[in-house]
PDB file of C-alpha atoms and ligand atoms in Angstrom:
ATOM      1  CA  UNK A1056       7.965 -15.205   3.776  1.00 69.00           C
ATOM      2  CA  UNK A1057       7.961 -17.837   0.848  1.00 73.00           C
ATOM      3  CA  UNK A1058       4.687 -17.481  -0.276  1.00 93.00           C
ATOM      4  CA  UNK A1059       3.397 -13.841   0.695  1.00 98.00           C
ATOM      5  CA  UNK A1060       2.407 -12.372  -3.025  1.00 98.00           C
ATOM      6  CA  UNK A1061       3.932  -9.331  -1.669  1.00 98.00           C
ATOM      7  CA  UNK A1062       7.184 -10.448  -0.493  1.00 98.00           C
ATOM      8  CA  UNK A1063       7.162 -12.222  -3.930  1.00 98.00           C
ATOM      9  CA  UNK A1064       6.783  -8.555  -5.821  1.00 98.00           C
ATOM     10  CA  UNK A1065       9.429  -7.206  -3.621  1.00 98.00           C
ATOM     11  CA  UNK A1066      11.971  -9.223  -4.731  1.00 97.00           C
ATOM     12  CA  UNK A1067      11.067  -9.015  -8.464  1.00 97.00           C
ATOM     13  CA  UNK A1068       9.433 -12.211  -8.700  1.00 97.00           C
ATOM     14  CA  UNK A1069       6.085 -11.505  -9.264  1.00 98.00           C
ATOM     15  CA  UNK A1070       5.289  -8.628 -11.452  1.00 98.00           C
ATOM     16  CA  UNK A1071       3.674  -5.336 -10.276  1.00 98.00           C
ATOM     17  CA  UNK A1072       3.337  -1.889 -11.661  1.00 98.00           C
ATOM     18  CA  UNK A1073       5.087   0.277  -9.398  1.00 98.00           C
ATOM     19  CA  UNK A1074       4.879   3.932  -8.922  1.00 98.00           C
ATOM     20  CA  UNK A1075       7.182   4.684  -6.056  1.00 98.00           C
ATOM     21  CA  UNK A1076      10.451   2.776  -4.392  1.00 98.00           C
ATOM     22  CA  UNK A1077      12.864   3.143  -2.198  1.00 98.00           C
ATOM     23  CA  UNK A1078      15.413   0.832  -0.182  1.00 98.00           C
ATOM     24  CA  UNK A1079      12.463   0.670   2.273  1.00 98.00           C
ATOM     25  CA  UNK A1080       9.007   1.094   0.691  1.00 98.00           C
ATOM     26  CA  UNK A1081       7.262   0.035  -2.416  1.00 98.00           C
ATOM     27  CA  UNK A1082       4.344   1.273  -4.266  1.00 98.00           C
ATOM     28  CA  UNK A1083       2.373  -0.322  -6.994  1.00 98.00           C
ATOM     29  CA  UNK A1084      -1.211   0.084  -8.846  1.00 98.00           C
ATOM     30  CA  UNK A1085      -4.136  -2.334  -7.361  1.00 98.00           C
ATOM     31  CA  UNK A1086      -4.120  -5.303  -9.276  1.00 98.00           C
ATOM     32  CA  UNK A1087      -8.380  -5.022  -8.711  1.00 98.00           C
ATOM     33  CA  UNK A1088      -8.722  -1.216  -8.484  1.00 98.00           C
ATOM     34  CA  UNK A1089     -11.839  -0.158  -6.294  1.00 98.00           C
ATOM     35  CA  UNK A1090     -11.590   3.455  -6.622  1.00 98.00           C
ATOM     36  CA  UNK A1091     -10.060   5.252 -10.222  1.00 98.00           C
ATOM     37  CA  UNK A1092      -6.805   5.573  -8.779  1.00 98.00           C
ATOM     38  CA  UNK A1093      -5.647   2.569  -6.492  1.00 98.00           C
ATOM     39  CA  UNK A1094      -2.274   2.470  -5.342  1.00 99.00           C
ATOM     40  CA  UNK A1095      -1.306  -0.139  -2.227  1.00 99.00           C
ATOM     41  CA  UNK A1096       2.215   0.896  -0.330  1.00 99.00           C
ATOM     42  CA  UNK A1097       3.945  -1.943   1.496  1.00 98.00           C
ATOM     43  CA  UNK A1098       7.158  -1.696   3.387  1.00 98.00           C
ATOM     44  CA  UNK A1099       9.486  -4.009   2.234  1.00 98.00           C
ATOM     45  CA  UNK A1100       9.950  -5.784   5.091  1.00 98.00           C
ATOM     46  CA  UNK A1101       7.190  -8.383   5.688  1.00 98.00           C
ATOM     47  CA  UNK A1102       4.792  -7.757   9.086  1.00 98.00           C
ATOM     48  CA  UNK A1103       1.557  -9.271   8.662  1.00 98.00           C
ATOM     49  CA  UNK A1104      -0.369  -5.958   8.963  1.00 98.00           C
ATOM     50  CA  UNK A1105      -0.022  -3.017  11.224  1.00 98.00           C
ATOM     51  CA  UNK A1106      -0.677  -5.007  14.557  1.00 98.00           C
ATOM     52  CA  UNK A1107       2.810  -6.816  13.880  1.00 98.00           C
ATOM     53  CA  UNK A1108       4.269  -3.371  13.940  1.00 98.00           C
ATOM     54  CA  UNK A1109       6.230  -2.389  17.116  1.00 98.00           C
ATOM     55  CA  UNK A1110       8.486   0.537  18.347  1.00 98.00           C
ATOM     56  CA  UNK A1111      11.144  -0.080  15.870  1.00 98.00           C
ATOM     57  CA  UNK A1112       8.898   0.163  13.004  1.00 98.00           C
ATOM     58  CA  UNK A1113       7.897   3.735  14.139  1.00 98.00           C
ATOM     59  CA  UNK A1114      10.051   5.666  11.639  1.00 98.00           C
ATOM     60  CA  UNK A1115       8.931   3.164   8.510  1.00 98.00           C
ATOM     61  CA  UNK A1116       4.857   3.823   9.530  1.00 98.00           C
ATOM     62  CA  UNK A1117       5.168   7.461   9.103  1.00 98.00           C
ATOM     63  CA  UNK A1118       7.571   7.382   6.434  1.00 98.00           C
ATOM     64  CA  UNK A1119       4.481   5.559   4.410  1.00 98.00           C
ATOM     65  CA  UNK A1120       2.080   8.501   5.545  1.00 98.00           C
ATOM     66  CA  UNK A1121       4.603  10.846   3.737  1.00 98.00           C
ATOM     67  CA  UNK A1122       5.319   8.875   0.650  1.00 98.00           C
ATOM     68  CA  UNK A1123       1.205   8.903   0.074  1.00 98.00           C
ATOM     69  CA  UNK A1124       1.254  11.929   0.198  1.00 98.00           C
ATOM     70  CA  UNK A1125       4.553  11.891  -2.295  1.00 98.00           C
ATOM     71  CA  UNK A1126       2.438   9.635  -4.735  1.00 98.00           C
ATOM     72  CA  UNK A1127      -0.898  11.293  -4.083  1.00 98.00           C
ATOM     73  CA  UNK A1128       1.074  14.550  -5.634  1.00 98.00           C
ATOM     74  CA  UNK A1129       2.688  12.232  -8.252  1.00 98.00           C
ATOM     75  CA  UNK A1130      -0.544  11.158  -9.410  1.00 98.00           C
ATOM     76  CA  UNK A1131      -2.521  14.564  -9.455  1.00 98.00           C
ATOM     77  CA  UNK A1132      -5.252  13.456  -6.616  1.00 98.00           C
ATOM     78  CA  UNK A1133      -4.107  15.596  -3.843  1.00 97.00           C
ATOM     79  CA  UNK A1134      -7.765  17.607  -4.332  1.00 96.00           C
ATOM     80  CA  UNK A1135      -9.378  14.166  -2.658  1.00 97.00           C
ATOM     81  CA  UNK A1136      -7.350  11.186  -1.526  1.00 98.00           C
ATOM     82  CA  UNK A1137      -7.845   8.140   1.224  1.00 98.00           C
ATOM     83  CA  UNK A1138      -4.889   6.212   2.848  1.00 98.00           C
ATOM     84  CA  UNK A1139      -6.006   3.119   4.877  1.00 98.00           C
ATOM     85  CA  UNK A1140      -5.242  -0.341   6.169  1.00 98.00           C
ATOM     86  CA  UNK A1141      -7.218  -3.627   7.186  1.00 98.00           C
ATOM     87  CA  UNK A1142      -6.251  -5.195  10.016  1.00 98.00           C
ATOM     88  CA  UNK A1143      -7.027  -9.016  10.909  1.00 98.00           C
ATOM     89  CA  UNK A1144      -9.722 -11.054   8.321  1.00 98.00           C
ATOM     90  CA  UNK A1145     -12.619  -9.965  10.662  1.00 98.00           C
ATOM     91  CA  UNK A1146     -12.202  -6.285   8.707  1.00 98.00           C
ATOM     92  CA  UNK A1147     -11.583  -7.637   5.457  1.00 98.00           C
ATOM     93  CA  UNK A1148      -7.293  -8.218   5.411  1.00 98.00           C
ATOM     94  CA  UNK A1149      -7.084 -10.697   2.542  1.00 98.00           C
ATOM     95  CA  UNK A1150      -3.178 -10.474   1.956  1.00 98.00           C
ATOM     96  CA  UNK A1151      -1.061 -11.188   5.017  1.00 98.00           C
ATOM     97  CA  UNK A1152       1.876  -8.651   3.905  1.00 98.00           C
ATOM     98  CA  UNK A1153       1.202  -4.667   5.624  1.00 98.00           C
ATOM     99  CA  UNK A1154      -0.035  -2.541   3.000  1.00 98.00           C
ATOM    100  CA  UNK A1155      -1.999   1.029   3.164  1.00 98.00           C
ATOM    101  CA  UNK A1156      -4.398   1.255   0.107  1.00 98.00           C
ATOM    102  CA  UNK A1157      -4.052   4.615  -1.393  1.00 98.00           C
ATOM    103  CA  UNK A1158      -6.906   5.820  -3.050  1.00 98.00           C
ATOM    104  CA  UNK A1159      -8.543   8.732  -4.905  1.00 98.00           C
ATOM    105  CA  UNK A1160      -9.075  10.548  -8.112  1.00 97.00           C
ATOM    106  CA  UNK A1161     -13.075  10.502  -8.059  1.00 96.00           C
ATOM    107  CA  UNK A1162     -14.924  13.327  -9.805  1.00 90.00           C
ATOM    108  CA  UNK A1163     -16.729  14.086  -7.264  1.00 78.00           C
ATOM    109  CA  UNK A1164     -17.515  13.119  -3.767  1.00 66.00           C
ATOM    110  CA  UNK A1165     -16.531   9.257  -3.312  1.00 57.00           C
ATOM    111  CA  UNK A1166     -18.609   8.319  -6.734  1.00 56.00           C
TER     112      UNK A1166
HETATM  113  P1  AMP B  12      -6.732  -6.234   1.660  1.00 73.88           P
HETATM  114  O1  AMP B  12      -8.188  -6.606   1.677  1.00 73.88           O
HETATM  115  O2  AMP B  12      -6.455  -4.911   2.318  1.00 73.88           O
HETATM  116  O3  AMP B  12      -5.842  -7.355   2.160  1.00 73.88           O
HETATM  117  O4  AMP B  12      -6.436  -5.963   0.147  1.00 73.88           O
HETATM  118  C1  AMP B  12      -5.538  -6.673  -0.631  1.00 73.88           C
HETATM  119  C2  AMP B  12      -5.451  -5.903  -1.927  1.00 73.88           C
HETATM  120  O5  AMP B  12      -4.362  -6.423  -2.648  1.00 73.88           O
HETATM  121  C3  AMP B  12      -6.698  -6.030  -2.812  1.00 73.88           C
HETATM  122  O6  AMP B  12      -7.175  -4.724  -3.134  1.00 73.88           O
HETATM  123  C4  AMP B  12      -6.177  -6.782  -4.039  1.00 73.88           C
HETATM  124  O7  AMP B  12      -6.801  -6.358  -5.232  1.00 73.88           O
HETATM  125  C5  AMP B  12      -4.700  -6.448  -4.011  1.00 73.88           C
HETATM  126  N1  AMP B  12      -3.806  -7.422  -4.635  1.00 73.88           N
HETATM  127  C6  AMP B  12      -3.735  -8.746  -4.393  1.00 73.88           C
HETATM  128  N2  AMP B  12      -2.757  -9.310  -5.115  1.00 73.88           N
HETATM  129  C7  AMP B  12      -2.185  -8.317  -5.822  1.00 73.88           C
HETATM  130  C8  AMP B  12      -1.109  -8.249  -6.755  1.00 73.88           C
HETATM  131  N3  AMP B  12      -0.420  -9.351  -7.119  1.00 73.88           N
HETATM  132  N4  AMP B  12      -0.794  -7.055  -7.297  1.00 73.88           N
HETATM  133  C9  AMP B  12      -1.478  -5.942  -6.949  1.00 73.88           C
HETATM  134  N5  AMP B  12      -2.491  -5.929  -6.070  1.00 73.88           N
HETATM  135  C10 AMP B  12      -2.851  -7.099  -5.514  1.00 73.88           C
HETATM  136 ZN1   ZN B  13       5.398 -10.469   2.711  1.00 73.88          ZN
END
Protein backbone atom coordinates (compact mmCIF):
# COMPACT_ATOMS: atom_id res chain seq x y z
CA UNK A 1 0.00 0.00 0.00
CA UNK A 2 1.81 3.21 -1.39
CA UNK A 3 0.64 5.58 0.87
CA UNK A 4 -0.36 3.74 4.25
CA UNK A 5 2.06 5.73 6.93
CA UNK A 6 2.47 2.36 8.29
CA UNK A 7 3.47 0.38 5.41
CA UNK A 8 5.78 3.43 4.87
CA UNK A 9 7.54 2.76 8.56
CA UNK A 10 7.76 -0.84 7.74
CA UNK A 11 9.90 -0.54 5.08
CA UNK A 12 12.19 2.11 6.69
CA UNK A 13 10.84 4.96 4.97
CA UNK A 14 9.25 6.85 7.40
CA UNK A 15 10.84 7.04 10.74
CA UNK A 16 9.43 5.45 13.95
CA UNK A 17 10.80 4.57 17.31
CA UNK A 18 10.53 1.01 17.60
CA UNK A 19 10.60 -1.18 20.58
CA UNK A 20 10.00 -4.64 19.27
CA UNK A 21 10.53 -6.48 15.60
CA UNK A 22 10.45 -9.40 14.10
CA UNK A 23 10.19 -10.81 10.38
CA UNK A 24 6.43 -10.48 11.11
CA UNK A 25 5.50 -7.76 13.63
CA UNK A 26 6.58 -4.30 14.46
CA UNK A 27 6.32 -2.19 17.45
CA UNK A 28 6.89 1.47 17.86
CA UNK A 29 6.08 4.44 20.51
CA UNK A 30 2.73 6.58 19.63
CA UNK A 31 3.73 9.36 17.69
CA UNK A 32 0.64 11.34 19.95
CA UNK A 33 0.84 9.30 23.18
CA UNK A 34 -2.64 9.21 25.07
CA UNK A 35 -1.67 7.27 27.98
CA UNK A 36 2.30 7.54 29.62
CA UNK A 37 3.32 4.61 27.84
CA UNK A 38 1.86 4.23 24.19
CA UNK A 39 3.12 1.64 22.09
CA UNK A 40 0.97 0.65 18.64
CA UNK A 41 1.93 -3.10 17.20
CA UNK A 42 1.21 -3.63 13.51
CA UNK A 43 1.86 -6.76 11.58
CA UNK A 44 3.85 -6.14 8.80
CA UNK A 45 1.71 -7.14 6.36
CA UNK A 46 -0.89 -4.46 5.49
CA UNK A 47 -4.89 -5.45 6.33
CA UNK A 48 -6.86 -2.48 6.85
CA UNK A 49 -7.80 -3.38 10.47
CA UNK A 50 -8.84 -6.55 12.11
CA UNK A 51 -12.08 -7.07 9.95
CA UNK A 52 -9.63 -7.69 6.86
CA UNK A 53 -8.22 -10.47 8.92
CA UNK A 54 -9.23 -14.06 7.90
CA UNK A 55 -8.28 -17.72 8.82
CA UNK A 56 -4.82 -17.44 7.61
CA UNK A 57 -4.03 -14.55 9.70
CA UNK A 58 -4.98 -16.62 12.84
CA UNK A 59 -1.42 -17.44 13.98
CA UNK A 60 -0.15 -13.54 13.32
CA UNK A 61 -3.41 -12.15 15.67
CA UNK A 62 -2.33 -14.08 18.61
CA UNK A 63 1.21 -13.84 18.01
CA UNK A 64 0.50 -9.82 18.63
CA UNK A 65 -1.43 -10.74 21.96
CA UNK A 66 1.90 -12.41 23.07
CA UNK A 67 4.39 -9.89 21.90
CA UNK A 68 2.22 -7.18 24.17
CA UNK A 69 2.62 -8.95 26.59
CA UNK A 70 6.59 -9.35 25.53
CA UNK A 71 6.75 -5.42 25.40
CA UNK A 72 4.40 -4.79 28.29
CA UNK A 73 7.32 -6.80 30.36
CA UNK A 74 9.97 -4.89 28.32
CA UNK A 75 8.63 -1.73 29.39
CA UNK A 76 7.93 -2.44 33.20
CA UNK A 77 3.88 -1.94 32.94
CA UNK A 78 2.84 -5.44 33.39
CA UNK A 79 1.19 -4.14 37.03
CA UNK A 80 -1.63 -2.31 34.60
CA UNK A 81 -1.65 -2.51 30.82
CA UNK A 82 -4.52 -2.19 27.86
CA UNK A 83 -4.17 -3.81 24.35
CA UNK A 84 -6.89 -2.67 21.85
CA UNK A 85 -7.91 -1.98 18.29
CA UNK A 86 -10.44 0.38 16.34
CA UNK A 87 -12.21 -1.01 13.82
CA UNK A 88 -13.97 1.01 10.85
CA UNK A 89 -14.03 5.25 11.24
CA UNK A 90 -17.48 4.93 12.99
CA UNK A 91 -15.17 3.82 16.31
CA UNK A 92 -12.52 6.16 15.73
CA UNK A 93 -9.85 4.02 13.08
CA UNK A 94 -7.93 6.98 11.69
CA UNK A 95 -4.97 4.94 10.04
CA UNK A 96 -6.05 2.28 7.57
CA UNK A 97 -2.96 -0.16 8.44
CA UNK A 98 -4.07 -3.00 11.60
CA UNK A 99 -2.55 -1.89 14.66
CA UNK A 100 -3.37 -2.82 18.55
CA UNK A 101 -2.54 0.28 20.75
CA UNK A 102 -0.67 -0.88 23.72
CA UNK A 103 -1.04 1.10 26.60
CA UNK A 104 -0.23 1.56 30.31
CA UNK A 105 2.14 2.78 32.90
CA UNK A 106 -0.45 5.10 34.89
CA UNK A 107 0.14 5.65 38.61
CA UNK A 108 -2.82 4.76 39.49
CA UNK A 109 -6.11 3.66 38.18
CA UNK A 110 -6.43 4.95 34.39
CA UNK A 111 -5.30 8.72 35.58
P1 LIG B 1 -6.35 4.84 15.40
O1 LIG B 1 -7.34 5.88 15.84
O2 LIG B 1 -6.47 3.56 16.17
O3 LIG B 1 -6.34 4.64 13.90
O4 LIG B 1 -4.97 5.43 15.87
C1 LIG B 1 -3.92 5.76 15.03
C2 LIG B 1 -2.77 6.06 15.96
O5 LIG B 1 -1.61 6.15 15.16
C3 LIG B 1 -2.91 7.39 16.72
O6 LIG B 1 -2.77 7.13 18.12
C4 LIG B 1 -1.77 8.23 16.16
O7 LIG B 1 -1.19 9.07 17.14
C5 LIG B 1 -0.80 7.17 15.67
N1 LIG B 1 0.09 7.57 14.58
C6 LIG B 1 -0.25 8.11 13.40
N2 LIG B 1 0.83 8.29 12.62
C7 LIG B 1 1.88 7.83 13.33
C8 LIG B 1 3.28 7.73 13.08
N3 LIG B 1 3.83 8.15 11.92
N4 LIG B 1 4.08 7.21 14.04
C9 LIG B 1 3.55 6.78 15.21
N5 LIG B 1 2.24 6.84 15.51
C10 LIG B 1 1.41 7.36 14.59
ZN1 LIG C 1 -0.10 -0.49 5.47
Amino acid sequence: MEDCIFCKIVKGEAPANKVWEDDEVLAFWDIRPSAPVHILIIPKKHLENVSAASNEDQALLGKIQLIAVEVAKKLNITDGFKVFTLNGSKAGQVVFHLHYHLQGGWKEKND
